[in-house]
CSV table of C-alpha atoms in Angstrom, one decimal:
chain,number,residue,atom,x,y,z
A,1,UNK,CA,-51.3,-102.7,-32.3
A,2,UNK,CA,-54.4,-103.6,-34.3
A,3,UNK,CA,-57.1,-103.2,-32.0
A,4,UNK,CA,-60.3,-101.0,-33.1
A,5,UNK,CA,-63.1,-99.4,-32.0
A,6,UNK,CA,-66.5,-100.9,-33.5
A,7,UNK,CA,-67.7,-98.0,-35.9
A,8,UNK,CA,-71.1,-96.6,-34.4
A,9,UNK,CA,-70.5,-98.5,-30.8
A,10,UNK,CA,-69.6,-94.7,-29.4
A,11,UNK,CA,-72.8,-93.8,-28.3
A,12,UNK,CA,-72.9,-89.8,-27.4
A,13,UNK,CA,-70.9,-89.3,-30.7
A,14,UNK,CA,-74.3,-90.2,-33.2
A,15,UNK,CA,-75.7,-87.0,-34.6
A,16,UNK,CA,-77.8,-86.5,-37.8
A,17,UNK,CA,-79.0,-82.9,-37.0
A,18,UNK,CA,-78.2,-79.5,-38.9
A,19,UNK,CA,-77.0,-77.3,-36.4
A,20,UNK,CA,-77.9,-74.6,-38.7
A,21,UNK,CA,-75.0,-72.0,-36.7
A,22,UNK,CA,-75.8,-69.5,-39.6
A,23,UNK,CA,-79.4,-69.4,-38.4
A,24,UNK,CA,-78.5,-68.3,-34.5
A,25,UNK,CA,-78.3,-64.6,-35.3
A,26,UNK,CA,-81.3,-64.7,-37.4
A,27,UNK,CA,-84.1,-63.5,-34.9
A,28,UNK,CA,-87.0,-63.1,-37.8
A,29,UNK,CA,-86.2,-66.7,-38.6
A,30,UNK,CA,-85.7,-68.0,-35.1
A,31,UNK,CA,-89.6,-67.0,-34.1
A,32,UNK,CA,-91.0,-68.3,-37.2
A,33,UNK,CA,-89.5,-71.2,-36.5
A,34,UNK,CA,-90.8,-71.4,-33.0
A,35,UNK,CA,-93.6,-71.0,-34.1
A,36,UNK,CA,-94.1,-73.6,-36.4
A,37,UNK,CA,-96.4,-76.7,-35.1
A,38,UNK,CA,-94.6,-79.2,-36.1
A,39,UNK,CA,-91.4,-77.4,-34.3
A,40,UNK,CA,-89.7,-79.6,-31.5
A,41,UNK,CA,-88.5,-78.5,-28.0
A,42,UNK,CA,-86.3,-80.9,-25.6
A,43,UNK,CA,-86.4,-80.0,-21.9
A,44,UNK,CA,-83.6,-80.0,-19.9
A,45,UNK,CA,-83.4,-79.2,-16.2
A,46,UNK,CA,-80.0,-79.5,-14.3
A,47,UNK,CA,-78.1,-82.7,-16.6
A,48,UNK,CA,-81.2,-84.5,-16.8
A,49,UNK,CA,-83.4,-84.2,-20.0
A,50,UNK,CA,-87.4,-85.1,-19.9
A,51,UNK,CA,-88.0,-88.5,-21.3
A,52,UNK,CA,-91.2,-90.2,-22.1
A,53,UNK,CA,-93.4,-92.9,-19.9
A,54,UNK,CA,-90.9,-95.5,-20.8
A,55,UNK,CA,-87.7,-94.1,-20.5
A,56,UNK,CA,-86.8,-95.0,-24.3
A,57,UNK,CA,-86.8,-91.8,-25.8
A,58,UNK,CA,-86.7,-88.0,-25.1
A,59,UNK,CA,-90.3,-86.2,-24.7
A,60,UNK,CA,-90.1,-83.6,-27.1
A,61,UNK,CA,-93.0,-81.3,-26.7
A,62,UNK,CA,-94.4,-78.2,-29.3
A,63,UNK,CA,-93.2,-74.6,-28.5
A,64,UNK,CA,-96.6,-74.3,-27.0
A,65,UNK,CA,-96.5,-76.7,-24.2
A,66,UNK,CA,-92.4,-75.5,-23.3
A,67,UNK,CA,-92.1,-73.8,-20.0
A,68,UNK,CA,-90.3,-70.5,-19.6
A,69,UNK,CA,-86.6,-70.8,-19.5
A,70,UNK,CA,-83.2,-70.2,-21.5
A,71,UNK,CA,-84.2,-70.8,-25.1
A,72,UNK,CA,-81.5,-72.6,-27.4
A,73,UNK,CA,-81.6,-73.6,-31.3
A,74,UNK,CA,-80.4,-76.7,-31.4
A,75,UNK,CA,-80.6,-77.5,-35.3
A,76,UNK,CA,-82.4,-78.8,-38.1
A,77,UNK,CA,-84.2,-82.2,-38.8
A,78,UNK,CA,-83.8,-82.0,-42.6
A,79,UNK,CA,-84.6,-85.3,-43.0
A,80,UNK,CA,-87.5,-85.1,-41.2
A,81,UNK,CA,-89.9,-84.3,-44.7
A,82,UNK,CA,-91.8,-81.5,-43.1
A,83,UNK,CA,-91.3,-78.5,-41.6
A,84,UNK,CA,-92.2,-74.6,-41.6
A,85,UNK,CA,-90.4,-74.0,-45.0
A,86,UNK,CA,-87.8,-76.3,-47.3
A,87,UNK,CA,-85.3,-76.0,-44.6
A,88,UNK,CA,-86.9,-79.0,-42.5
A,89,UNK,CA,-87.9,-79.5,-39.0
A,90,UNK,CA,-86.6,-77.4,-36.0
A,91,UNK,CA,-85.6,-78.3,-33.1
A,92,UNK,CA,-85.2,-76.3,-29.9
A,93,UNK,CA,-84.3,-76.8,-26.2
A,94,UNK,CA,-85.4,-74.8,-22.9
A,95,UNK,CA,-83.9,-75.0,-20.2
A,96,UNK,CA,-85.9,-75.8,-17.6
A,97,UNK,CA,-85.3,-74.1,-13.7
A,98,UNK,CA,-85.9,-76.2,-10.4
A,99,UNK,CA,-85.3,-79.8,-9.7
A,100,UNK,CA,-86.4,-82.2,-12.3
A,101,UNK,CA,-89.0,-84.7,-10.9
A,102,UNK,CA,-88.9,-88.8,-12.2
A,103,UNK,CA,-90.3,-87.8,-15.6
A,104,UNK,CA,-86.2,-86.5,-16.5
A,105,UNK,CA,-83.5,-88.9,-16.7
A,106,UNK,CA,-79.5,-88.3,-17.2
A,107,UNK,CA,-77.3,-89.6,-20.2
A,108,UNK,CA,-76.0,-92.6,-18.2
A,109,UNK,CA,-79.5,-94.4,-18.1
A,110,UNK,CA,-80.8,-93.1,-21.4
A,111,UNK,CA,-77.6,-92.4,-23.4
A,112,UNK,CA,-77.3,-95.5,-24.9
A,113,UNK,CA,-81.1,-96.2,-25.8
A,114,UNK,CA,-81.6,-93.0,-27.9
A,115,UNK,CA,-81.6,-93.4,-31.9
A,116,UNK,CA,-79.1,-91.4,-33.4
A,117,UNK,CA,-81.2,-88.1,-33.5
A,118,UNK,CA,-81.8,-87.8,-29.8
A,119,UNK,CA,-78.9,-89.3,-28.8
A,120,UNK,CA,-77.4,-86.0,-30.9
A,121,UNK,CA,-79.8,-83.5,-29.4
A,122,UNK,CA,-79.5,-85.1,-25.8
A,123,UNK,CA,-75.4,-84.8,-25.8
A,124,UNK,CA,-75.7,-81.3,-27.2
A,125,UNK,CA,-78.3,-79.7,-24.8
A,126,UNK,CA,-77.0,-81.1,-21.4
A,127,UNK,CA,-73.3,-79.7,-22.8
A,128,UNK,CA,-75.0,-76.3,-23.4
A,129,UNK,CA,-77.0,-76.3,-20.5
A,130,UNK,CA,-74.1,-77.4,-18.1
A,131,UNK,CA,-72.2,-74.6,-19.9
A,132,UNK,CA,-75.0,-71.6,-19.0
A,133,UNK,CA,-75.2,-73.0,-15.4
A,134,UNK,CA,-71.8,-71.8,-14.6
A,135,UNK,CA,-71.4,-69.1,-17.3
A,136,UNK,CA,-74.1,-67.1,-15.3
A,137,UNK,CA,-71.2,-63.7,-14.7
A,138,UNK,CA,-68.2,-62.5,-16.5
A,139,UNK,CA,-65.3,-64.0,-16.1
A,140,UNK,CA,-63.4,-60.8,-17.1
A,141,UNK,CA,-65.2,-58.0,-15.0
A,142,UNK,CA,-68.1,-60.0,-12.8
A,143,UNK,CA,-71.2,-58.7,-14.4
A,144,UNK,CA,-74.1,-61.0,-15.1
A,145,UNK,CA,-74.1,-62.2,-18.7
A,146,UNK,CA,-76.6,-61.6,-21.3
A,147,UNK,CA,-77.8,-65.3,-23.9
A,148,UNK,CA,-77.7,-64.1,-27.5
A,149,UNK,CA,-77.4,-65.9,-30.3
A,150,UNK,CA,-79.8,-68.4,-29.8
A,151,UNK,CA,-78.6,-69.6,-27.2
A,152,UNK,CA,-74.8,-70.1,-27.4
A,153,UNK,CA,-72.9,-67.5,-26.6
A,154,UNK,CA,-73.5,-65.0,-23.2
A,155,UNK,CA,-72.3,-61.5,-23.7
A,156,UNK,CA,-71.5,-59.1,-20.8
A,157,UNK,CA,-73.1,-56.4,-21.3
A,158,UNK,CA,-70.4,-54.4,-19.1
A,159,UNK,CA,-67.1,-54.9,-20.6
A,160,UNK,CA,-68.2,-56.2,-24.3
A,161,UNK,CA,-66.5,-59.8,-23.5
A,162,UNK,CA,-68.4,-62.9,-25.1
A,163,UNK,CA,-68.1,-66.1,-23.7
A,164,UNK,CA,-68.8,-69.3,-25.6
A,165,UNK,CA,-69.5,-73.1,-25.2
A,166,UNK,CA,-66.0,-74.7,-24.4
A,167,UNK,CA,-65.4,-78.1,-24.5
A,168,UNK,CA,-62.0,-79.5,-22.3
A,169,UNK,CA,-60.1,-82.4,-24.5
A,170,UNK,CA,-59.4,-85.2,-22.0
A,171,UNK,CA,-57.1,-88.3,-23.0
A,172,UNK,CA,-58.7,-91.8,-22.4
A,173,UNK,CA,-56.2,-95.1,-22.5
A,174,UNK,CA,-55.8,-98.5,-23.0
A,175,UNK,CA,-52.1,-99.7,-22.5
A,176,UNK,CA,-50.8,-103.2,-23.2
A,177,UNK,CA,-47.7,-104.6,-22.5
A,178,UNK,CA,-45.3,-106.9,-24.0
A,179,UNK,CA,-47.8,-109.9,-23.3
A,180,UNK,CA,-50.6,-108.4,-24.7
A,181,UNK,CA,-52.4,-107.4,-21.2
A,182,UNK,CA,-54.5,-104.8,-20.3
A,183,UNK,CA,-53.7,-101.9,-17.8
A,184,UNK,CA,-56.6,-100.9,-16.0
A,185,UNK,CA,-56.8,-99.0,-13.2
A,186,UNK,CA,-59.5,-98.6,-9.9
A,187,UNK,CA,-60.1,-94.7,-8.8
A,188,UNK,CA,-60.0,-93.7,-5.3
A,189,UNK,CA,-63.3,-93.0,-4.8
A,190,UNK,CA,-64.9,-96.6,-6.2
A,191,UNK,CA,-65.3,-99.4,-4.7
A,192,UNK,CA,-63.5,-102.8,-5.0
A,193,UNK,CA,-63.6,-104.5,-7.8
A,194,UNK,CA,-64.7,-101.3,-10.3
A,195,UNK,CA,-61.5,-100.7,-12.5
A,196,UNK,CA,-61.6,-98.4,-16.0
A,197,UNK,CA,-59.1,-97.7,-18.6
A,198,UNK,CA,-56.5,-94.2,-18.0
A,199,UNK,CA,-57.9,-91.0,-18.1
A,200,UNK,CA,-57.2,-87.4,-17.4
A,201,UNK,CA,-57.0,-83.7,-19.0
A,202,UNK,CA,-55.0,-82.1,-21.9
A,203,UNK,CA,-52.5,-79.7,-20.1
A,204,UNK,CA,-52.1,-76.2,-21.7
A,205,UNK,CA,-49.2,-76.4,-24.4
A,206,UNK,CA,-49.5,-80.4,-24.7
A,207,UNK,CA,-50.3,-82.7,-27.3
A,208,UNK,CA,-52.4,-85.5,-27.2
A,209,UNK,CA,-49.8,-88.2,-27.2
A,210,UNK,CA,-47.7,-86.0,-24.4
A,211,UNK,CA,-50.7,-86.0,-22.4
A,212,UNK,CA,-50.8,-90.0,-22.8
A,213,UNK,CA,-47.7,-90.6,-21.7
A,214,UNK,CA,-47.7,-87.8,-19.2
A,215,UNK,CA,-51.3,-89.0,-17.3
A,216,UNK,CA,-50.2,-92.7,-17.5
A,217,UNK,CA,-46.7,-92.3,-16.1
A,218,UNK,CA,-48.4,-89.9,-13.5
A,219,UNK,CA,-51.7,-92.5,-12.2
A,220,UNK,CA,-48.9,-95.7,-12.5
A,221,UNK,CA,-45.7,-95.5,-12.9
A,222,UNK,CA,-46.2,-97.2,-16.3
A,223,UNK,CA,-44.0,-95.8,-19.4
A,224,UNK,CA,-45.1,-95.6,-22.7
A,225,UNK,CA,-43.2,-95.5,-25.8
A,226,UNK,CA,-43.9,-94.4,-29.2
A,227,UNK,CA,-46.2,-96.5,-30.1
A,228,UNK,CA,-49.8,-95.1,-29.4
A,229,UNK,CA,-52.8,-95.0,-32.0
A,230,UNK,CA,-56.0,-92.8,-31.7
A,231,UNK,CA,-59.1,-94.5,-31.9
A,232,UNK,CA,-61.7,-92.7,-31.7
A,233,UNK,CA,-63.3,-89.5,-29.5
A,234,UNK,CA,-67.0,-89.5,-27.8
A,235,UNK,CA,-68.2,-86.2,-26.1
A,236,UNK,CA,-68.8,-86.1,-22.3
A,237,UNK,CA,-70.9,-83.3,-21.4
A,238,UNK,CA,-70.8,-83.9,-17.6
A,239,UNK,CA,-69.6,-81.7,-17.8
A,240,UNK,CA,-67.8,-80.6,-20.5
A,241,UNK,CA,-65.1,-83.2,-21.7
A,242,UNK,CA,-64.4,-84.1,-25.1
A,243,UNK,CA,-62.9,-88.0,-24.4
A,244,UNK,CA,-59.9,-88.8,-27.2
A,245,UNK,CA,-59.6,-92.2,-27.1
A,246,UNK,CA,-56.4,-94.5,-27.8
A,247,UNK,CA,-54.3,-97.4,-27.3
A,248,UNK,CA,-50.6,-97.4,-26.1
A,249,UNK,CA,-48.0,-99.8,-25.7
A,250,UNK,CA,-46.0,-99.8,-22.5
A,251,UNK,CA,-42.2,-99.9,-23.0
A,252,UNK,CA,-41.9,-99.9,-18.7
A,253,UNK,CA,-44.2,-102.4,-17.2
A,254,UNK,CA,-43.9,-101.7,-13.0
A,255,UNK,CA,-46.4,-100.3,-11.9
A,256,UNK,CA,-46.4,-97.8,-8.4
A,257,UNK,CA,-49.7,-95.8,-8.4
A,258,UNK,CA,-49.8,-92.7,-7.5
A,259,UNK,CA,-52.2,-93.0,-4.0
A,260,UNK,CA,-54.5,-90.2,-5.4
A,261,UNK,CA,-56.3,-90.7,-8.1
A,262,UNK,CA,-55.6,-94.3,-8.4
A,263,UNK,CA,-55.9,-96.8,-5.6
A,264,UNK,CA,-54.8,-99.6,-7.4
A,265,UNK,CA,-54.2,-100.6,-10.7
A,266,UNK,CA,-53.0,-104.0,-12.9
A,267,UNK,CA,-52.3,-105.7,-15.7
A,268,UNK,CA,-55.2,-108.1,-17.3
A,269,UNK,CA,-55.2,-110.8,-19.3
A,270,UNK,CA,-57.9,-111.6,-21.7
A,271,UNK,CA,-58.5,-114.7,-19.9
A,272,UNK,CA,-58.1,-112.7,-16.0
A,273,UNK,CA,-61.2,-110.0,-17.4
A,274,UNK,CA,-63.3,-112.7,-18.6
A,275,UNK,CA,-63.1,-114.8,-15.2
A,276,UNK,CA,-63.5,-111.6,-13.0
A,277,UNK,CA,-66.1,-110.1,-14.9
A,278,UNK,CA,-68.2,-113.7,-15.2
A,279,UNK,CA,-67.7,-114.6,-11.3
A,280,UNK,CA,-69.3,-110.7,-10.2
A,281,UNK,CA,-66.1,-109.7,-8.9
A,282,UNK,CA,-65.1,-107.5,-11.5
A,283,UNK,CA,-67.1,-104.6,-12.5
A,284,UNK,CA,-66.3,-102.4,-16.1
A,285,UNK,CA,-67.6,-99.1,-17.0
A,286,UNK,CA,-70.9,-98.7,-18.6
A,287,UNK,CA,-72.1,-99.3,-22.0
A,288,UNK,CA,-72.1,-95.8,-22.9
A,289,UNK,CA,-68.6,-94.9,-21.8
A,290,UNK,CA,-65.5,-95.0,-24.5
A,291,UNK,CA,-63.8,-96.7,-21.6
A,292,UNK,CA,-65.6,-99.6,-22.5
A,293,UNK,CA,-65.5,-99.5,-25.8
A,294,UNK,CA,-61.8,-99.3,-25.7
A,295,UNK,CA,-61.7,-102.4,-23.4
A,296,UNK,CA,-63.9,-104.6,-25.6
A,297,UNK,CA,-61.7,-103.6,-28.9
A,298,UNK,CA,-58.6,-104.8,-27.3
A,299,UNK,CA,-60.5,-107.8,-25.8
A,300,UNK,CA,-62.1,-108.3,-29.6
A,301,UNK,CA,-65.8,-109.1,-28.7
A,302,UNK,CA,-68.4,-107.2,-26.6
A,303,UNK,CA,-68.6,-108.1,-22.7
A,304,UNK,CA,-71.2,-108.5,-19.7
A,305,UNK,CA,-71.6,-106.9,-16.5
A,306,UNK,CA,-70.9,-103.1,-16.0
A,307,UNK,CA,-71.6,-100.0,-13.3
């Protein structure tokens, strides 16, 4: 196989910010840098993160004009050329409570219009803030947890058990066959018409390519042989994936979905996708998704119409 991801086309996996982990125990340093003017502060409330008027950027406010909520260090902007001392720029989230009103927008509309800094910072806070939601209580004893260091780790108080950000490694696929098709398959839950490359979770005790063939054997029947090639990985903080992406070659070609997950699934050609796609009957996962990236490496060009 000799199919490729285009370098930089992943778009949740830009990042040019320090995250500065050897500040987050470093309270005396922590205020000073809050309170620095030129310090920045991204708001978050549920998965959505405040944008500005336009929708082409994230609104990043001073300390002073951030509402109360969970505090987090995200990093350091040290290319930024300013900042409270040499170290550069810092940056900050809160976490905002209540229902976020139509001045917030999720990763899926704004994800892919970010430059590489907020795309960074965006990926990162909705990850950490989907991570405190349900983090709230032990999981060893049951007693509410306490945020310390700055914001990414919760301690129980109780039992002395500290919890930290955790982020589940999920397989992503695109499988050929002996005439260079495509397998893609339609979940359950979409509608006609919608169809995605393979996907599901890293077992306990399994390795990536075990966890290839395992989840594509599982959705379709489909074998896969030795032949499988990583191509790249993209995080998905909704909530808390980390997407490996590759490309496998079947060695078993029938398909027999499992009725489950999958409601149908089948083998493309390029010509097949391009028809489908160009006549609206065929939809393919958004511009932001590694799903798609994977698709338009094997197809070798980039491709129209998405969900």
């Amino acid at each position: 196989m000799a199919y490729s991801i285009v370098p930089g086309s992943l778009s949740l996996s830009r990042s040019v910010l320090d995250r500065a982990a050897d500040r987050r125990r470093d309270q005396e340093w922590l205020e000073k840098a809050w309170a620095a003017e030129d310090t920045q502060v991204a708001l978050v409330a549920g998965d959505k993160l405040a944008v500005v008027e336009d929708r082409t950027a994230l609104r990043l406010v001073p300390p002073a004009a951030a509402p109360d909520g969970i505090r987090i260090f995200l990093g350091i902007d040290r290319v930024a050329g300013a900042g409270m001392t040499a170290d550069g720029r810092a940056v900050f989230a809160v976490l905002v409570t209540g229902e976020p009103d139509d001045s917030y927008a999720g990763l899926r509309e704004v994800g892919g219009v970010l430059d590489d800094r907020e795309a960074g910072i965006a990926v990162n806070v909705v990850g950490l803030a989907n991570w405190h939601a349900v983090h709230t209580h032990c999981a060893n004893c049951g007693a509410h947890t306490e945020v310390v260091d700055a914001g990414h780790v919760r301690h129980c108080p109780n039992c002395g058990l500290s919890h930290f950000p955790r982020s589940d490694p999920a397989i992503i696929v695109l499988v050929t066959d002996d005439q260079d098709r495509a397998l893609l398959g339609r979940n359950e839950a979409w509608p006609e018409g919608r169809y995605s490359t393979l996907a599901g979770f890293v077992e306990p005790g399994e390795s990536l390519e075990a966890a290839v063939r395992r989840e594509v054997f599982e959705e379709t029947g489909v074998v896969i042989g030795e032949d499988i090639d990583y191509a790249g990985s993209q995080p998905w903080p909704l909530p808390s994936s980390l997407m490996l992406g590759f490309y496998a070659k079947a060695t078993g070609y029938a398909i027999n979905v499992d009725q489950d997950e999958i409601a149908e699934a089948k083998w493309f050609s390029r010509d097949d996708l391009r028809a489908l796609v160009e006549n609206g009957s065929m939809a393919l996962p958004g511009n932001i998704s590694i799903s798609r990236r994977l698709i338009e490496g094997w197809y070798g060009k980039e491709l129209t119409g998405s969900w």
